[in-house]
Structure formats: C-alpha cells, structure tokens
Amino acid sequence: GAGVSQTPSNKVTEKGKYVELRCDPISGHTALYWYRQSLGQGPEFLIYFQGTGAADDSGLPNDRFFAVRPEGSVSTLKIQRTERGDSAVYLCASSALAGPSYNEQFFGPGTRLTVL
Amino acid sequence: EDKVVQSPLSLVVHEGDTVTLNCSYEVTNFRSLLWYKQEKKAPTFLFMLTSSGIEKKSGRLSSILDKKELSSILNITATQTGDSAIYLCENAGGTSYGKLTFGQGTILTVHP
C-alpha cells in the first residue's frame, strides 16, 4: 500500500482481556515504531524495531505489553490483561532508516483502544 | 531522562495572524529535531532540523534550530483555518538511535 496501515481502527474490550493491534509499514521501511497517545498529550514512545529485532523497548510500560515483528515487516502490539488505563490511541510509524541517517517517520491512522 | 517541552500548550488566533511555536529539549546525544502537524489521527511530517541557524521553509511555514539554546521555533505566517491542528515537536537523540521523544504538542486554533 501507499502508506502505513493499522488495524483495527477501533477496538473496544473489557478489562482483563487480551488484544492485538496490527501495523503494516510502508514496504521496504526497516524501522518501525509504536507510540501511545492519550487525549491532549503528545505521542509516547513504546518500542522501536530495526528489521526483526526490537532495538529499544524501554518505553513499554510493563510486562503486559509486548510487540513482535517476525519477518521485518508487519508488527503486532500485544496487550495482556488490559486495564482501563491502557485506553489510548496507539500509533505506528515507519521510516526508511534509523540511526545516523534518520529521516522522517510516516504514521499510520492509529488504533483507538477503549478498555471498559 | 530525555525531555521535550512545547509552548504554548494552546493558541487561538484569527486568520492572517502570524504565530510562533516553541520547542525546547533536553536530550543526550542530540541528532535531530522534527516538527509534525497532527490534524486527526496521524501526524504528518513538516521539517527535520539538524544544524543550528539554518532556516527550513515550506510555504508559509518555517522553522529554525538553536542548539546553543536547545530550542527550535516553528513560524506560521498569514494563518488560515486549515492550519488549525496540533503541532508536535520530536527529538531524536539519547543512547538509542531509535528512541524518539515527543513534546506534548501545541494546539493551534485559527478562527475565520
């Protein structure tokens, strides 16, 4: 596709349930980022992948959050035992390179997660 | 801890006004500073700044970085209602190449 896509666009779940959020980056982009954005706040860094590996996962709030990118393309953010505080828009972005040649990120439309 | 602070948090102006948005940062191993415009869900890229004192310009928008002051400004001249959005400043730095820190954003509202 032409841009970054995320599915689902909206997800409503009950407290304690497990959810998976998917991100399809721009083809060929090696770097992929996950952010969480609450209302009125800037995006908060969660994790970034360089290829298949998580190069920095220091933003994941706790061990209920996990992300994978097994083939270096599509990534899935997994949240176990969801809590109401997890409600937010989860944004995914990709860029052609990371590191010293860093350039702009392209963002997906986000997934709005609501935990009841 | 890396930190990016934007001001003002919100701004209301009328069409035709000029606005200046500020971004200050505290990061180790600074690499670049980026500005994004967020209207609905996805931020869209405006500028990337790596060198101090060199203005980047795109139409009515311009931005400049001051590494000595650890800050950047984004100027919008002759504002239009379509400029209404959240403007985000992002800093690439820190010990991890990929760790990017956003400011909390400035909400700009342009009235007709």
mmCIF file of N, CA, C and O in Angstrom, chain A residues 9 33 35 37 40-43 45 48 56 58 91 99-100 102 104-105 107-109, chain B residues 31-32 34 36 38 41-43 45 48 88 90 92 96-100 102-104:
data_model
loop_
_atom_site.group_PDB
_atom_site.id
_atom_site.type_symbol
_atom_site.label_atom_id
_atom_site.label_comp_id
_atom_site.label_asym_id
_atom_site.label_seq_id
_atom_site.Cartn_x
_atom_site.Cartn_y
_atom_site.Cartn_z
ATOM 1 N N SER A 9 -9.209 -0.097 13.369
ATOM 2 C CA SER A 9 -9.170 1.345 13.599
ATOM 3 C C SER A 9 -9.696 1.671 14.993
ATOM 4 O O SER A 9 -9.248 2.630 15.631
ATOM 5 N N TYR A 33 8.007 1.902 14.541
ATOM 6 C CA TYR A 33 7.848 2.474 15.874
ATOM 7 C C TYR A 33 6.404 2.325 16.345
ATOM 8 O O TYR A 33 5.467 2.456 15.553
ATOM 9 N N TYR A 35 3.812 4.012 19.268
ATOM 10 C CA TYR A 35 3.593 5.082 20.231
ATOM 11 C C TYR A 35 2.196 4.923 20.821
ATOM 12 O O TYR A 35 1.311 4.319 20.207
ATOM 13 N N GLN A 37 -0.830 7.454 22.459
ATOM 14 C CA GLN A 37 -1.190 8.854 22.629
ATOM 15 C C GLN A 37 -2.506 8.970 23.386
ATOM 16 O O GLN A 37 -3.538 8.491 22.928
ATOM 17 N N GLY A 40 -4.913 14.951 24.516
ATOM 18 C CA GLY A 40 -4.235 16.147 24.977
ATOM 19 C C GLY A 40 -2.746 16.001 25.202
ATOM 20 O O GLY A 40 -2.096 16.930 25.687
ATOM 21 N N GLN A 41 -2.203 14.839 24.855
ATOM 22 C CA GLN A 41 -0.771 14.594 25.055
ATOM 23 C C GLN A 41 -0.086 14.309 23.732
ATOM 24 O O GLN A 41 -0.721 13.891 22.767
ATOM 25 N N GLY A 42 1.215 14.514 23.693
ATOM 26 C CA GLY A 42 1.983 14.084 22.544
ATOM 27 C C GLY A 42 2.147 12.575 22.567
ATOM 28 O O GLY A 42 1.940 11.930 23.594
ATOM 29 N N PRO A 43 2.500 11.983 21.434
ATOM 30 C CA PRO A 43 2.728 10.534 21.401
ATOM 31 C C PRO A 43 3.845 10.132 22.367
ATOM 32 O O PRO A 43 4.863 10.814 22.463
ATOM 33 N N PHE A 45 6.588 7.299 23.284
ATOM 34 C CA PHE A 45 7.330 6.198 22.678
ATOM 35 C C PHE A 45 7.134 4.899 23.453
ATOM 36 O O PHE A 45 7.206 4.874 24.693
ATOM 37 N N TYR A 48 10.749 0.405 19.421
ATOM 38 C CA TYR A 48 11.089 0.543 18.013
ATOM 39 C C TYR A 48 11.855 -0.682 17.541
ATOM 40 O O TYR A 48 12.623 -1.287 18.279
ATOM 41 N N ASP A 56 14.861 -1.092 20.808
ATOM 42 C CA ASP A 56 14.670 -0.343 22.055
ATOM 43 C C ASP A 56 13.232 -0.537 22.494
ATOM 44 O O ASP A 56 12.314 -0.111 21.805
ATOM 45 N N SER A 58 12.319 0.264 25.711
ATOM 46 C CA SER A 58 12.317 0.898 27.032
ATOM 47 C C SER A 58 11.042 1.667 27.340
ATOM 48 O O SER A 58 10.786 2.013 28.486
ATOM 49 N N LEU A 91 -0.396 4.516 17.958
ATOM 50 C CA LEU A 91 0.107 4.927 16.660
ATOM 51 C C LEU A 91 1.319 4.093 16.264
ATOM 52 O O LEU A 91 2.175 3.804 17.089
ATOM 53 N N GLY A 99 18.964 5.471 13.044
ATOM 54 C CA GLY A 99 20.375 5.715 13.296
ATOM 55 C C GLY A 99 20.822 7.036 12.704
ATOM 56 O O GLY A 99 20.002 7.931 12.488
ATOM 57 N N PRO A 100 22.071 7.165 12.406
ATOM 58 C CA PRO A 100 22.616 8.455 11.960
ATOM 59 C C PRO A 100 21.947 8.985 10.698
ATOM 60 O O PRO A 100 21.959 10.179 10.445
ATOM 61 N N TYR A 102 18.854 8.949 10.097
ATOM 62 C CA TYR A 102 17.430 9.025 10.424
ATOM 63 C C TYR A 102 16.717 10.016 9.536
ATOM 64 O O TYR A 102 17.192 11.101 9.265
ATOM 65 N N GLU A 104 12.419 11.122 8.075
ATOM 66 C CA GLU A 104 11.085 11.305 8.619
ATOM 67 C C GLU A 104 10.349 9.993 8.821
ATOM 68 O O GLU A 104 10.571 9.003 8.130
ATOM 69 N N GLN A 105 9.459 10.019 9.779
ATOM 70 C CA GLN A 105 8.572 8.899 10.038
ATOM 71 C C GLN A 105 7.253 9.123 9.311
ATOM 72 O O GLN A 105 6.783 10.253 9.200
ATOM 73 N N PHE A 107 3.357 8.031 9.635
ATOM 74 C CA PHE A 107 2.481 7.472 10.656
ATOM 75 C C PHE A 107 1.253 6.806 10.051
ATOM 76 O O PHE A 107 0.723 7.251 9.022
ATOM 77 N N GLY A 108 0.793 5.780 10.714
ATOM 78 C CA GLY A 108 -0.494 5.188 10.394
ATOM 79 C C GLY A 108 -1.609 5.986 11.056
ATOM 80 O O GLY A 108 -1.347 6.892 11.839
ATOM 81 N N PRO A 109 -2.862 5.644 10.752
ATOM 82 C CA PRO A 109 -4.011 6.386 11.289
ATOM 83 C C PRO A 109 -4.284 6.094 12.754
ATOM 84 O O PRO A 109 -5.058 6.783 13.391
ATOM 85 N N ARG B 31 20.525 14.372 17.884
ATOM 86 C CA ARG B 31 20.749 14.052 16.464
ATOM 87 C C ARG B 31 19.904 14.934 15.560
ATOM 88 O O ARG B 31 20.381 15.481 14.580
ATOM 89 N N SER B 32 18.620 15.047 15.861
ATOM 90 C CA SER B 32 17.771 15.872 15.007
ATOM 91 C C SER B 32 16.504 16.249 15.769
ATOM 92 O O SER B 32 16.145 15.623 16.759
ATOM 93 N N LEU B 34 12.429 17.281 14.903
ATOM 94 C CA LEU B 34 11.431 17.223 13.840
ATOM 95 C C LEU B 34 10.143 17.888 14.289
ATOM 96 O O LEU B 34 9.777 17.831 15.456
ATOM 97 N N TYR B 36 5.970 18.036 13.393
ATOM 98 C CA TYR B 36 4.863 17.357 12.736
ATOM 99 C C TYR B 36 3.589 18.161 12.970
ATOM 100 O O TYR B 36 3.442 18.878 13.956
ATOM 101 N N GLN B 38 -0.486 17.437 13.378
ATOM 102 C CA GLN B 38 -1.444 16.371 13.618
ATOM 103 C C GLN B 38 -2.847 16.945 13.583
ATOM 104 O O GLN B 38 -3.237 17.721 14.454
ATOM 105 N N LYS B 41 -5.744 11.780 13.153
ATOM 106 C CA LYS B 41 -5.063 10.733 13.909
ATOM 107 C C LYS B 41 -3.560 10.698 13.662
ATOM 108 O O LYS B 41 -2.780 10.541 14.581
ATOM 109 N N ALA B 42 -3.164 10.804 12.408
ATOM 110 C CA ALA B 42 -1.751 10.566 12.103
ATOM 111 C C ALA B 42 -0.973 11.862 11.953
ATOM 112 O O ALA B 42 -1.318 12.708 11.153
ATOM 113 N N PRO B 43 0.111 12.037 12.713
ATOM 114 C CA PRO B 43 0.970 13.198 12.479
ATOM 115 C C PRO B 43 1.585 13.147 11.089
ATOM 116 O O PRO B 43 1.945 12.074 10.605
ATOM 117 N N PHE B 45 4.646 14.860 8.639
ATOM 118 C CA PHE B 45 5.963 15.478 8.756
ATOM 119 C C PHE B 45 5.980 16.884 8.166
ATOM 120 O O PHE B 45 5.405 17.134 7.109
ATOM 121 N N MET B 48 12.654 18.582 9.341
ATOM 122 C CA MET B 48 13.688 17.977 10.166
ATOM 123 C C MET B 48 14.859 18.938 10.236
ATOM 124 O O MET B 48 15.320 19.435 9.198
ATOM 125 N N LEU B 88 3.422 19.129 16.753
ATOM 126 C CA LEU B 88 4.262 18.300 17.625
ATOM 127 C C LEU B 88 5.725 18.487 17.273
ATOM 128 O O LEU B 88 6.116 18.534 16.104
ATOM 129 N N GLU B 90 9.457 16.718 17.921
ATOM 130 C CA GLU B 90 10.011 15.405 18.258
ATOM 131 C C GLU B 90 11.520 15.488 18.225
ATOM 132 O O GLU B 90 12.103 16.107 17.328
ATOM 133 N N ALA B 92 15.105 13.363 18.168
ATOM 134 C CA ALA B 92 15.837 12.107 18.003
ATOM 135 C C ALA B 92 17.164 12.263 18.718
ATOM 136 O O ALA B 92 17.992 13.079 18.339
ATOM 137 N N SER B 96 19.803 5.481 22.478
ATOM 138 C CA SER B 96 19.263 4.561 21.476
ATOM 139 C C SER B 96 18.926 5.340 20.221
ATOM 140 O O SER B 96 18.227 6.332 20.271
ATOM 141 N N TYR B 97 19.398 4.896 19.083
ATOM 142 C CA TYR B 97 19.154 5.624 17.851
ATOM 143 C C TYR B 97 17.686 5.783 17.546
ATOM 144 O O TYR B 97 17.268 6.734 16.933
ATOM 145 N N GLY B 98 16.908 4.806 17.917
ATOM 146 C CA GLY B 98 15.511 4.860 17.517
ATOM 147 C C GLY B 98 14.592 5.498 18.523
ATOM 148 O O GLY B 98 13.419 5.667 18.253
ATOM 149 N N LYS B 99 15.133 5.849 19.688
ATOM 150 C CA LYS B 99 14.220 6.362 20.704
ATOM 151 C C LYS B 99 13.932 7.827 20.427
ATOM 152 O O LYS B 99 14.826 8.659 20.405
ATOM 153 N N LEU B 100 12.688 8.096 20.193
ATOM 154 C CA LEU B 100 12.277 9.431 19.793
ATOM 155 C C LEU B 100 11.322 9.970 20.833
ATOM 156 O O LEU B 100 10.414 9.268 21.263
ATOM 157 N N PHE B 102 8.597 12.880 21.937
ATOM 158 C CA PHE B 102 7.709 13.950 21.511
ATOM 159 C C PHE B 102 7.453 14.910 22.655
ATOM 160 O O PHE B 102 7.402 14.523 23.819
ATOM 161 N N GLY B 103 7.217 16.179 22.291
ATOM 162 C CA GLY B 103 6.647 17.115 23.242
ATOM 163 C C GLY B 103 5.147 16.884 23.354
ATOM 164 O O GLY B 103 4.583 16.042 22.642
ATOM 165 N N GLN B 104 4.516 17.619 24.221
ATOM 166 C CA GLN B 104 3.086 17.412 24.456
ATOM 167 C C GLN B 104 2.225 18.073 23.392
ATOM 168 O O GLN B 104 1.025 17.827 23.321
#
